Coordinates of C-alpha atoms in Angstrom, one line a residue:
X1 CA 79.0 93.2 116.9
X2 CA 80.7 92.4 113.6
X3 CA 83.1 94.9 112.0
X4 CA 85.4 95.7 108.6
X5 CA 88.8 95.6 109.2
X6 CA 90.9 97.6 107.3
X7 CA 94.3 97.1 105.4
X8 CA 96.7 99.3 107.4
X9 CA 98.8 101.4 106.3
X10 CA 102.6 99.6 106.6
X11 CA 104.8 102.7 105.5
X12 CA 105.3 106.3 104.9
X13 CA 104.7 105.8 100.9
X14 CA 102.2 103.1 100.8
X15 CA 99.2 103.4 98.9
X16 CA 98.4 99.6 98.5
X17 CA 99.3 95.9 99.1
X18 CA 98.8 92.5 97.6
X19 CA 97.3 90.1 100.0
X20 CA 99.7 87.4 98.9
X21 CA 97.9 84.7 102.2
X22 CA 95.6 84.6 104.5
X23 CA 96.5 83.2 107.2
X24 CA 92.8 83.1 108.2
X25 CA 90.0 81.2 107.1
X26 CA 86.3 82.4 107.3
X27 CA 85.0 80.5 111.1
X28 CA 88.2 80.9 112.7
X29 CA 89.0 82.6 115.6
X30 CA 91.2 85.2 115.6
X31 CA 92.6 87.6 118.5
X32 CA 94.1 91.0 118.8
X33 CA 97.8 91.1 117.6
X34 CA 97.3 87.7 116.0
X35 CA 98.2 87.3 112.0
X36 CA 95.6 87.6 109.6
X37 CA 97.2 87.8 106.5
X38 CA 100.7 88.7 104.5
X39 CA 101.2 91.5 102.6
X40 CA 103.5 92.2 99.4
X41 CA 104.3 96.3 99.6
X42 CA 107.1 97.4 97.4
X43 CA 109.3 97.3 100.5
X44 CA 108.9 93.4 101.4
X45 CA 106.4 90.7 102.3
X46 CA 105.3 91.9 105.8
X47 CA 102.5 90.4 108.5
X48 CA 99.4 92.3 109.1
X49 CA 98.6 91.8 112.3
X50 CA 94.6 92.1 113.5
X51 CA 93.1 94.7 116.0
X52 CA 89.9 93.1 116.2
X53 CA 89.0 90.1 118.1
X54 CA 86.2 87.6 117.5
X55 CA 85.7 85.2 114.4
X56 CA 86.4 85.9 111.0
X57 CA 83.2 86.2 108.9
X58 CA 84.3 87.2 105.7
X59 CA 87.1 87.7 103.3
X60 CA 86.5 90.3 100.9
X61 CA 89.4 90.2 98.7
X62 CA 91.5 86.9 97.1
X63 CA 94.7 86.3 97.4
X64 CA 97.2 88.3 95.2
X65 CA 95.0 90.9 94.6
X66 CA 96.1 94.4 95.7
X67 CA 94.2 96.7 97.7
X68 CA 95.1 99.9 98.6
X69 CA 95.4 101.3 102.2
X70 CA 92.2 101.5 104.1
X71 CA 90.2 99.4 101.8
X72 CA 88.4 96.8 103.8
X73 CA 89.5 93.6 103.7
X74 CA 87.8 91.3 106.0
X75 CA 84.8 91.3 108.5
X76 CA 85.0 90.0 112.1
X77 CA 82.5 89.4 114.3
X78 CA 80.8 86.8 116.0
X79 CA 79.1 83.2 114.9
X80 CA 75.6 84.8 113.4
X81 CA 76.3 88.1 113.3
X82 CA 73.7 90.1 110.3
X83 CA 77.0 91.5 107.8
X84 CA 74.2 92.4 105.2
X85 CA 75.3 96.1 105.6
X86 CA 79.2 95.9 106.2
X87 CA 79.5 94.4 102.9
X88 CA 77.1 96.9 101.3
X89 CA 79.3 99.3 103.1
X90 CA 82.3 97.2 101.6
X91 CA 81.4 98.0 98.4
X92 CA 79.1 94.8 97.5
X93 CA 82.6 92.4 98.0
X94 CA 81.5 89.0 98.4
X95 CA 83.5 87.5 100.8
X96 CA 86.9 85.1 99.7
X97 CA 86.2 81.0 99.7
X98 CA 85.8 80.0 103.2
X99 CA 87.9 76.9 104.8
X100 CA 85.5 73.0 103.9
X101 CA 85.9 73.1 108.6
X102 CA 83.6 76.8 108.7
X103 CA 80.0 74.9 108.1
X104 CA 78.0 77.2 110.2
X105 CA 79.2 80.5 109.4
X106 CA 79.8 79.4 105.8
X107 CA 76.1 79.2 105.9
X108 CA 75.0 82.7 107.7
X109 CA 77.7 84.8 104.8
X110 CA 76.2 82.9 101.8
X111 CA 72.7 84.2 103.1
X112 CA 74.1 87.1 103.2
X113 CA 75.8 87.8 100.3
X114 CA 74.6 85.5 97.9
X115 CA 70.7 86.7 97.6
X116 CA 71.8 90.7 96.8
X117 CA 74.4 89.2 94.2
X118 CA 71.6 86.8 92.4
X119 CA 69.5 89.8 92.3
X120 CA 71.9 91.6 90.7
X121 CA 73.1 89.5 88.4
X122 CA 69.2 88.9 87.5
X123 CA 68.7 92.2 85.9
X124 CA 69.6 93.3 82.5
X125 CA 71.9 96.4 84.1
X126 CA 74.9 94.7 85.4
X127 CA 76.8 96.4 87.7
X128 CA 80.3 95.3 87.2
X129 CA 82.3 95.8 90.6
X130 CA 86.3 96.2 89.1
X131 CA 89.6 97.0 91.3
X132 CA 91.4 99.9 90.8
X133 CA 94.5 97.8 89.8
X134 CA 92.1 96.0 87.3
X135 CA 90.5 99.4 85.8
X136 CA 93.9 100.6 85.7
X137 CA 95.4 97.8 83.4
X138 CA 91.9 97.5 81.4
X139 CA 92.7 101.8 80.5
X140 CA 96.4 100.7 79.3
X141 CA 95.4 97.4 77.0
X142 CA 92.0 99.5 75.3
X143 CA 90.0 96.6 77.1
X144 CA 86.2 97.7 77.5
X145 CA 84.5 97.5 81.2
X146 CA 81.5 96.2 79.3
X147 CA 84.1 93.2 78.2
X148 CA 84.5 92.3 81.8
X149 CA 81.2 91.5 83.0
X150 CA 80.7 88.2 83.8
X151 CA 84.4 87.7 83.5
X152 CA 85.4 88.4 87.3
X153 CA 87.3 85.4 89.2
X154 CA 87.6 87.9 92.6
X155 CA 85.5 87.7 95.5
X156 CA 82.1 87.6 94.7
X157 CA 82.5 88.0 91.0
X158 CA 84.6 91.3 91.1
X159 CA 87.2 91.9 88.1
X160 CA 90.9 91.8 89.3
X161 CA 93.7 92.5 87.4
X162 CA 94.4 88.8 86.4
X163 CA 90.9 88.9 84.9
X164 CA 91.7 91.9 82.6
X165 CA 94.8 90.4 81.4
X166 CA 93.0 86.8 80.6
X167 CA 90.3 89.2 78.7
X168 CA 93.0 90.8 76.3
X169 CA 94.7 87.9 75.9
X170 CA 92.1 85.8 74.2
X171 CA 91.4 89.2 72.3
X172 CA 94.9 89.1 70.9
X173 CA 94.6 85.3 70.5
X174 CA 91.1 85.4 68.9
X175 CA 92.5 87.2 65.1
X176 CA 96.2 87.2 63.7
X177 CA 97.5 90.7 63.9
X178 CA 98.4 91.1 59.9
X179 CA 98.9 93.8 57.7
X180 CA 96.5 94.5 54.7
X181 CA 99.0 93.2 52.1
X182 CA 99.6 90.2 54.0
X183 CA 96.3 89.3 54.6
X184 CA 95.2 89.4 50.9
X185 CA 98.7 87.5 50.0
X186 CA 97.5 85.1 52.4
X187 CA 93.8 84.3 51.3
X188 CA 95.5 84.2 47.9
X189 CA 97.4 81.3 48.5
X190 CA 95.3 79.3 51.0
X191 CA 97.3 80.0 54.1
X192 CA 95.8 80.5 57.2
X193 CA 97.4 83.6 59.4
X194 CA 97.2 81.7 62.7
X195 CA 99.6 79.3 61.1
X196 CA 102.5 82.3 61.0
X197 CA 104.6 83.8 63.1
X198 CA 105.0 87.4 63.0
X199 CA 108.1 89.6 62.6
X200 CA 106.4 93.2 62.4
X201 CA 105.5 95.2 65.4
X202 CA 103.9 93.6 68.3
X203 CA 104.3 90.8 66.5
X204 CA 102.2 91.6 63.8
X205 CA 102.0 89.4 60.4
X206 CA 104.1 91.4 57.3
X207 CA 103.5 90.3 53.9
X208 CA 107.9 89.2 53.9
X209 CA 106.4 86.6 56.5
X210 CA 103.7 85.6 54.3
X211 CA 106.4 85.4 51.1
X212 CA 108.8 83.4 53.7
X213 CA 106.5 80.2 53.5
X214 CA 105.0 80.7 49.6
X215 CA 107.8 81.2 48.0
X216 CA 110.0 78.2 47.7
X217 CA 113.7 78.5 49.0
X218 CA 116.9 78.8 46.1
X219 CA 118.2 75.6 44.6
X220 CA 121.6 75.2 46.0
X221 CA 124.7 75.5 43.6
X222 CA 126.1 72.2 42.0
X223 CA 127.9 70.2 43.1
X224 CA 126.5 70.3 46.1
X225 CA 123.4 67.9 46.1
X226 CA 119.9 69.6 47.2
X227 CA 118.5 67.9 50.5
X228 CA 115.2 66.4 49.1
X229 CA 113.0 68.9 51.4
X230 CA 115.0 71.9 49.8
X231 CA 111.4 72.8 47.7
X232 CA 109.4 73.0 50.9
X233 CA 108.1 76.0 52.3
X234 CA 110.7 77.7 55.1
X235 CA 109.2 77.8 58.3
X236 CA 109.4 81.1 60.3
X237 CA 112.2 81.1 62.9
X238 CA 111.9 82.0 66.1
X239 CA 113.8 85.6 67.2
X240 CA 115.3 83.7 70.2
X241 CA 114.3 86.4 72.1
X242 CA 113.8 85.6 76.0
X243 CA 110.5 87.0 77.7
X244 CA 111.1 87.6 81.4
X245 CA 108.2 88.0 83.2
X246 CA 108.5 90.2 86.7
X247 CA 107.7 88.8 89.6
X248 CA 105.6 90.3 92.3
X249 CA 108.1 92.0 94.4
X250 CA 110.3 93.3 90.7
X251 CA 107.2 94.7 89.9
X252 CA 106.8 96.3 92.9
X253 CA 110.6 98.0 93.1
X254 CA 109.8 98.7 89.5
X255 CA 106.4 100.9 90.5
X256 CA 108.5 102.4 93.7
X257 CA 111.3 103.8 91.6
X258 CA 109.0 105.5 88.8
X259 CA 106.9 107.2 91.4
X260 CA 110.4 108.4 93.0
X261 CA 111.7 109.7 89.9
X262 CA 107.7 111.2 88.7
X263 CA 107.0 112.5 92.6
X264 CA 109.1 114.8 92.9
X265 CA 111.8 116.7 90.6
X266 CA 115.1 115.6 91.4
X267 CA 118.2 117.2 91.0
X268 CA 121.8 115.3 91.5
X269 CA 125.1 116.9 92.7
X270 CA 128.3 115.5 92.4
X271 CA 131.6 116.3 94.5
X272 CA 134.6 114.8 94.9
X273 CA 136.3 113.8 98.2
X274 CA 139.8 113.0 99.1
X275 CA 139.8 110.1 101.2
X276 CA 143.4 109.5 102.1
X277 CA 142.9 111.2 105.6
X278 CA 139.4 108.5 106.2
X279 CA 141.7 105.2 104.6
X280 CA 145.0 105.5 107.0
X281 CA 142.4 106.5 110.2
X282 CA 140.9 103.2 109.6
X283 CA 143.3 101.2 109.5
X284 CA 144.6 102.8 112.8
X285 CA 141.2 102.1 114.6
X286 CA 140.4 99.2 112.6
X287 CA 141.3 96.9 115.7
X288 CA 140.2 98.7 118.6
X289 CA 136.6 98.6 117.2
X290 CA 136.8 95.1 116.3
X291 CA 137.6 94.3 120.0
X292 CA 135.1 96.7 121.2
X293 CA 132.3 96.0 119.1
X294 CA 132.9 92.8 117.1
X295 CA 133.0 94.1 113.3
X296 CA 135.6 95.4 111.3
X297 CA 134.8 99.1 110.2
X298 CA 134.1 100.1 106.7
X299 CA 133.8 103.3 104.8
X300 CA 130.4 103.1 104.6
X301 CA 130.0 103.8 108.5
X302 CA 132.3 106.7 108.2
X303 CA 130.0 108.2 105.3
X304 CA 126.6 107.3 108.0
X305 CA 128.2 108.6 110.4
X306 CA 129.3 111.9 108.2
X307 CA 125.6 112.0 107.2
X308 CA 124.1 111.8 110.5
X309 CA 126.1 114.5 111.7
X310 CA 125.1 116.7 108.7
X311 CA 121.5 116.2 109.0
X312 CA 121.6 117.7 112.3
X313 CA 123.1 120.9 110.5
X314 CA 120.4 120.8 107.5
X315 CA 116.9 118.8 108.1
X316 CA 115.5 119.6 105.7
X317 CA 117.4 117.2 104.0
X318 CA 115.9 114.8 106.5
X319 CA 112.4 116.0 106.2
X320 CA 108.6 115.1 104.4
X321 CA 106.5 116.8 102.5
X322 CA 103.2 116.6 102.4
X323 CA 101.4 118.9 100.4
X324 CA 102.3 122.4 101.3
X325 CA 103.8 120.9 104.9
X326 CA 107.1 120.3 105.3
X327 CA 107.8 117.8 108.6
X328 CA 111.2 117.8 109.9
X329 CA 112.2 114.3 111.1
X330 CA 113.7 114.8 114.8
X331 CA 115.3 110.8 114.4
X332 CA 117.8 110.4 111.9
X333 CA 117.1 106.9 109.9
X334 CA 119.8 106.0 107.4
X335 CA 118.6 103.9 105.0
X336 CA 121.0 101.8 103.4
X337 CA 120.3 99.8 99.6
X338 CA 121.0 95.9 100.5
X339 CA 121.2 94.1 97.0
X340 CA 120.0 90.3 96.9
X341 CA 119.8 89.0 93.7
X342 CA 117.4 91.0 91.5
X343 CA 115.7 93.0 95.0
X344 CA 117.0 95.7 96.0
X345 CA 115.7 96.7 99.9
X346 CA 117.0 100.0 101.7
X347 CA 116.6 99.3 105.7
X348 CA 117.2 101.8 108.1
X349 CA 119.5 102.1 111.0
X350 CA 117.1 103.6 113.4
X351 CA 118.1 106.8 115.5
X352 CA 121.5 107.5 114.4
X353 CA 121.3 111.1 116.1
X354 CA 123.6 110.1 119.3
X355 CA 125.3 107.0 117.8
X356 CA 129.3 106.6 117.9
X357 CA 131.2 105.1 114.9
X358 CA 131.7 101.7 116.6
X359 CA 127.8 101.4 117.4
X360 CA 126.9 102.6 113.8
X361 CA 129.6 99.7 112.7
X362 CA 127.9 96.8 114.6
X363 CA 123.8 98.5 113.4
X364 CA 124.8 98.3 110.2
X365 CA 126.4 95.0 110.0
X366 CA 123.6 93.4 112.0
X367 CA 120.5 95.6 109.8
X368 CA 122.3 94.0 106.5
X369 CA 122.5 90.2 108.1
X370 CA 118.6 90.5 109.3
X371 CA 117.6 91.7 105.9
X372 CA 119.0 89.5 104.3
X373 CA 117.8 86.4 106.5
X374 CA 114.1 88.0 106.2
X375 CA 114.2 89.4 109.5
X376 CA 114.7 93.0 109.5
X377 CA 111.1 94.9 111.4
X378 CA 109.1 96.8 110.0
X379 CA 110.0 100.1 111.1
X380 CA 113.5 99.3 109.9
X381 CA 111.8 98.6 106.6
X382 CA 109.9 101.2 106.2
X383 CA 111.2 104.3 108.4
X384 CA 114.2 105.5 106.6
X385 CA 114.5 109.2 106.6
X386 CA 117.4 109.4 103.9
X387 CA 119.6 106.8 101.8
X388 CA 122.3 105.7 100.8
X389 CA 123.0 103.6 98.1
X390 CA 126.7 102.1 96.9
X391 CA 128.3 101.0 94.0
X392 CA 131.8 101.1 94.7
X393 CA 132.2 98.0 95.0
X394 CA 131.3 97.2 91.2
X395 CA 134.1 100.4 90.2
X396 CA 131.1 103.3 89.4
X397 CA 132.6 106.9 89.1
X398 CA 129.1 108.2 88.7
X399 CA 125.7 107.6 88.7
X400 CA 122.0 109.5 89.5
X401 CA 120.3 107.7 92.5
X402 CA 116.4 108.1 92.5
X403 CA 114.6 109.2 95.7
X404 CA 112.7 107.0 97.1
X405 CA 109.2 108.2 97.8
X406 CA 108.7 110.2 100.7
X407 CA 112.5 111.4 101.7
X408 CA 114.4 114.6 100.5
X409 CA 117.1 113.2 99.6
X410 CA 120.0 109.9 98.9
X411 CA 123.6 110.0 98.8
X412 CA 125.0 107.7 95.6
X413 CA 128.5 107.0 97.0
X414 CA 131.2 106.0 94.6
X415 CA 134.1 103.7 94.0
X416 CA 137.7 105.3 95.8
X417 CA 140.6 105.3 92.9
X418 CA 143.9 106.3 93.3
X419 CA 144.1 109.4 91.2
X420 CA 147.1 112.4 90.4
X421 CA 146.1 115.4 91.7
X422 CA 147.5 118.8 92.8
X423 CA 147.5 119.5 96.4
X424 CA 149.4 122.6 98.1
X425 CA 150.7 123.4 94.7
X426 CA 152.4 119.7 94.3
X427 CA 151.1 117.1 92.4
X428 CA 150.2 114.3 94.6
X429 CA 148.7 110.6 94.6
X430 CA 145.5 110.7 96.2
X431 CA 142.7 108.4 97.2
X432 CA 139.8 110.1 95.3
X433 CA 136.1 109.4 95.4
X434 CA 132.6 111.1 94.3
X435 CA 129.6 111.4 96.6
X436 CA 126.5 112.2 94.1
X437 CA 123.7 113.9 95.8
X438 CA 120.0 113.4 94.6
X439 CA 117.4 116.1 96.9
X440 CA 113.9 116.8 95.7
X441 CA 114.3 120.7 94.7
X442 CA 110.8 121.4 96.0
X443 CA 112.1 121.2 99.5
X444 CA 115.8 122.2 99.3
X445 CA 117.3 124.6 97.1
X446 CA 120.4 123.7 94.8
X447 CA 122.9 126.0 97.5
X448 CA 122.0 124.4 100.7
X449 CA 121.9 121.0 99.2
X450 CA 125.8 121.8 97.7
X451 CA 126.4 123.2 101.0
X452 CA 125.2 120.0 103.2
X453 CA 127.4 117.8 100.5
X454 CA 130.5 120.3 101.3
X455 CA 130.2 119.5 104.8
X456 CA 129.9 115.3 104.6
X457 CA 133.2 116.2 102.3
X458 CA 134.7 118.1 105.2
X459 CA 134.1 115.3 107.9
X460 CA 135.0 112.9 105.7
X461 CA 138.4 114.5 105.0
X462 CA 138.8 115.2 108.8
X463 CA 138.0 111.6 109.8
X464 CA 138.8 112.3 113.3
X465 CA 136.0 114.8 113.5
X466 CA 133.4 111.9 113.3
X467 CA 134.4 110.4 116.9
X468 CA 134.0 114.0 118.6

């Protein structure tokens, strides 16, 4: 017996996905565990694989549209099977183009789904079928549902976002933009608006770009010659302005980070560390854990490790909210932000509770070379219970991390600086850095949170602390 299959959910904070392939066709066979199509989240591109078994009857949504969580997406089922009512129960989604090689069941969807879409299309009350994505852009350009019927390139005539975009464009395309003024100036002289470019807002046409072509350009001074096209009408020059468009996966960071910084109020607190005691204990063990363990430490498994041992003490800083119910992680995931090129990702070292300083070394080294080959699992991806992000490296005193959705909190660690400071009532050269705390105030309170900073400060200035 057929049945929808579901996108499923691929993280703590996803609410949708872009079915960037399939990697099924309509009349193939597909088993349970087997890859039926890729998924962009704002995490990464990740496989989805199938719980169902059978053949795959129907696509209901193209490629690179998004779909949020538990939206059906396909329909399996076997050769024959009557999927009149799954795809009324769809939502009226006309299954994706099937593969030239699926004849037979090619034949048994399109009786299926093409006789109820005739119909519809037949009457003078349209029922346009548009994604949420698609109703969402149409609200932000002014773009009329009404304008979109007919105008659907998605499965079985539904409007997706690239639809509404296409729409708005030819809209812009269709009449200059051009102030009053600069319309009358240009009637008056016989120049057609479509022919200028436009230096006002949005591009708009101002009558100084109508005078730029009517009004011929200054003589030169004697003696130098005039070029024999100096009486021509100036054309418009171009801003040299560079339009970047995002690409998928920008776009998706881009969404992640607003709805961190709009979900939930954050607060950042910043507190300086010595770390003179952490810099001379590493190089003492620098060599014993390369042996051991194959990597040379870094500071940024002491501060893990510092963390870890903290969230034990406070979990709420290693907790989720959700609605009034506040779930306290019992594994400690460390998320850590991995930079490549314009993506930023934040894997997790899973169950740091019990972990020593020379395991947490070798995780963390091995986590950053899987990302960063495409490798890292999903869980990694996705199961990070609190962050850290650092930019040391690039010599940052202080900066305001934003949570990312669905933890209580990420530690912004700062570059280390030699800095003059008084000490036991001397003044003293010390190695100096700034740990700045971001925590969502609906779950911790500004004291505890300053509190669960003190004490990373206090292991981190007792580095000897972090082996017991």
């Amino acid at each position: 017996m057929a049945e929808i299959f579901k996108l499923p959910v691929l993280g703590n904070s996803m609410e949708e996905g872009q079915i960037t392939t399939w990697k099924k066709q309509v009349g193939e066979t597909i088993s349970v565990g087997e890859v039926i199509c890729e998924v962009m989240t704002d995490k990464a591109n990740l496989d989805v694989e199938s719980t169902l078994a059978g053949t795959v009857l129907a696509l209901l949504v193209a490629e690179n549209e998004y779909v949020p969580v538990q939206n059906p997406i396909a329909i399996i089922g076997n050769p024959g099977d009557d999927i009149s009512a799954l795809l009324a129960e769809a939502g009226g989604a006309a299954p994706a183009a099937p593969a030239a090689e699926a004849a037979p069941v090619e034949a048994s969807v399109a009786a299926a789904v093409e006789a109820p879409v005739a119909a519809a299309v037949a009457t003078s009350d349209v029922k346009t079928v548009v994604s949420p994505r698609a109703r969402r852009l149409a609200d932000q350009k002014g773009v009329a549902i009404s304008e979109l019927v007919g105008q659907g390139t998605g499965p079985g005539g539904r409007v997706i976002e690239r639809d509404v975009q296409r729409v708005w464009e030819q809209a812009q395309t269709a009449k200059p933009k051009a102030t009053p003024l600069a319309e009358k100036m240009a009637a008056a002289a016989g120049l057609d608006l479509g022919s200028l470019a436009g230096t006002g807002v949005g591009g708009k046409i101002t009558s100084d770009d109508v005078k730029l072509v009517t009004t011929p350009a200054p003589a030169p001074a004697a003696p130098v010659a005039a070029p024999a096209a100096a009486s021509a009408p100036v054309p418009a020059t171009a801003t040299g302005d560079q339009v970047i468009k995002f690409s998928n996966m920008r776009k998706r960071i881009a969404d992640a980070v607003a709805k961190g910084f709009i979900s939930a109020p954050p607060v950042t607190e910043v507190m300086e560390v010595d770390m003179t005691a952490a810099a001379d204990f590493r190089k003492m063990i620098i060599p014993e854990v390369e042996r051991i363990y194959g990597y040379r430490t870094t500071f940024t498994d002491f501060i893990v490790k510092a963390i870890t041992i903290a969230l034990k003490e406070f979990p709420e800083l290693n907790s989720t909210l959700n609605g009034d119910e506040l779930t306290l992680k019992k594994q400690i995931n460390v998320g850590v932000a991995v930079a490549m090129g314009d993506i930023l990702m934040a894997p997790a070292i899973l169950g740091c509770n019990d972990m020593s300083l020379g395991q947490m070394c070798k995780s963390l080294r091995e986590l950053v070379d899987r990302t960063k080959a495409g490798k890292a699992s999903l869980d990694e991806l996705t199961g990070g219970t609190f962050t850290i992000t650092n930019l040391g490296n690039f010599g940052v005193d202080y900066f305001t991390p934003i949570l990312i959705p669905g933890q209580a909190g990420i530690l912004g660690v700062c570059r280390i600086a030699d800095k003059v400071v008084a000490k036991d009532g001397e003044i003293v050269i010390r190695k100096m850095m700034n740990l700045c705390l971001t925590f969502d105030h609906r779950i911790v309170d500004g004291a505890p949170a300053a509190q669960f900073l003190k004490r990373v400060k206090e292991l981190l200035e007792s580095p000897m602390s972090l082996l017991l």
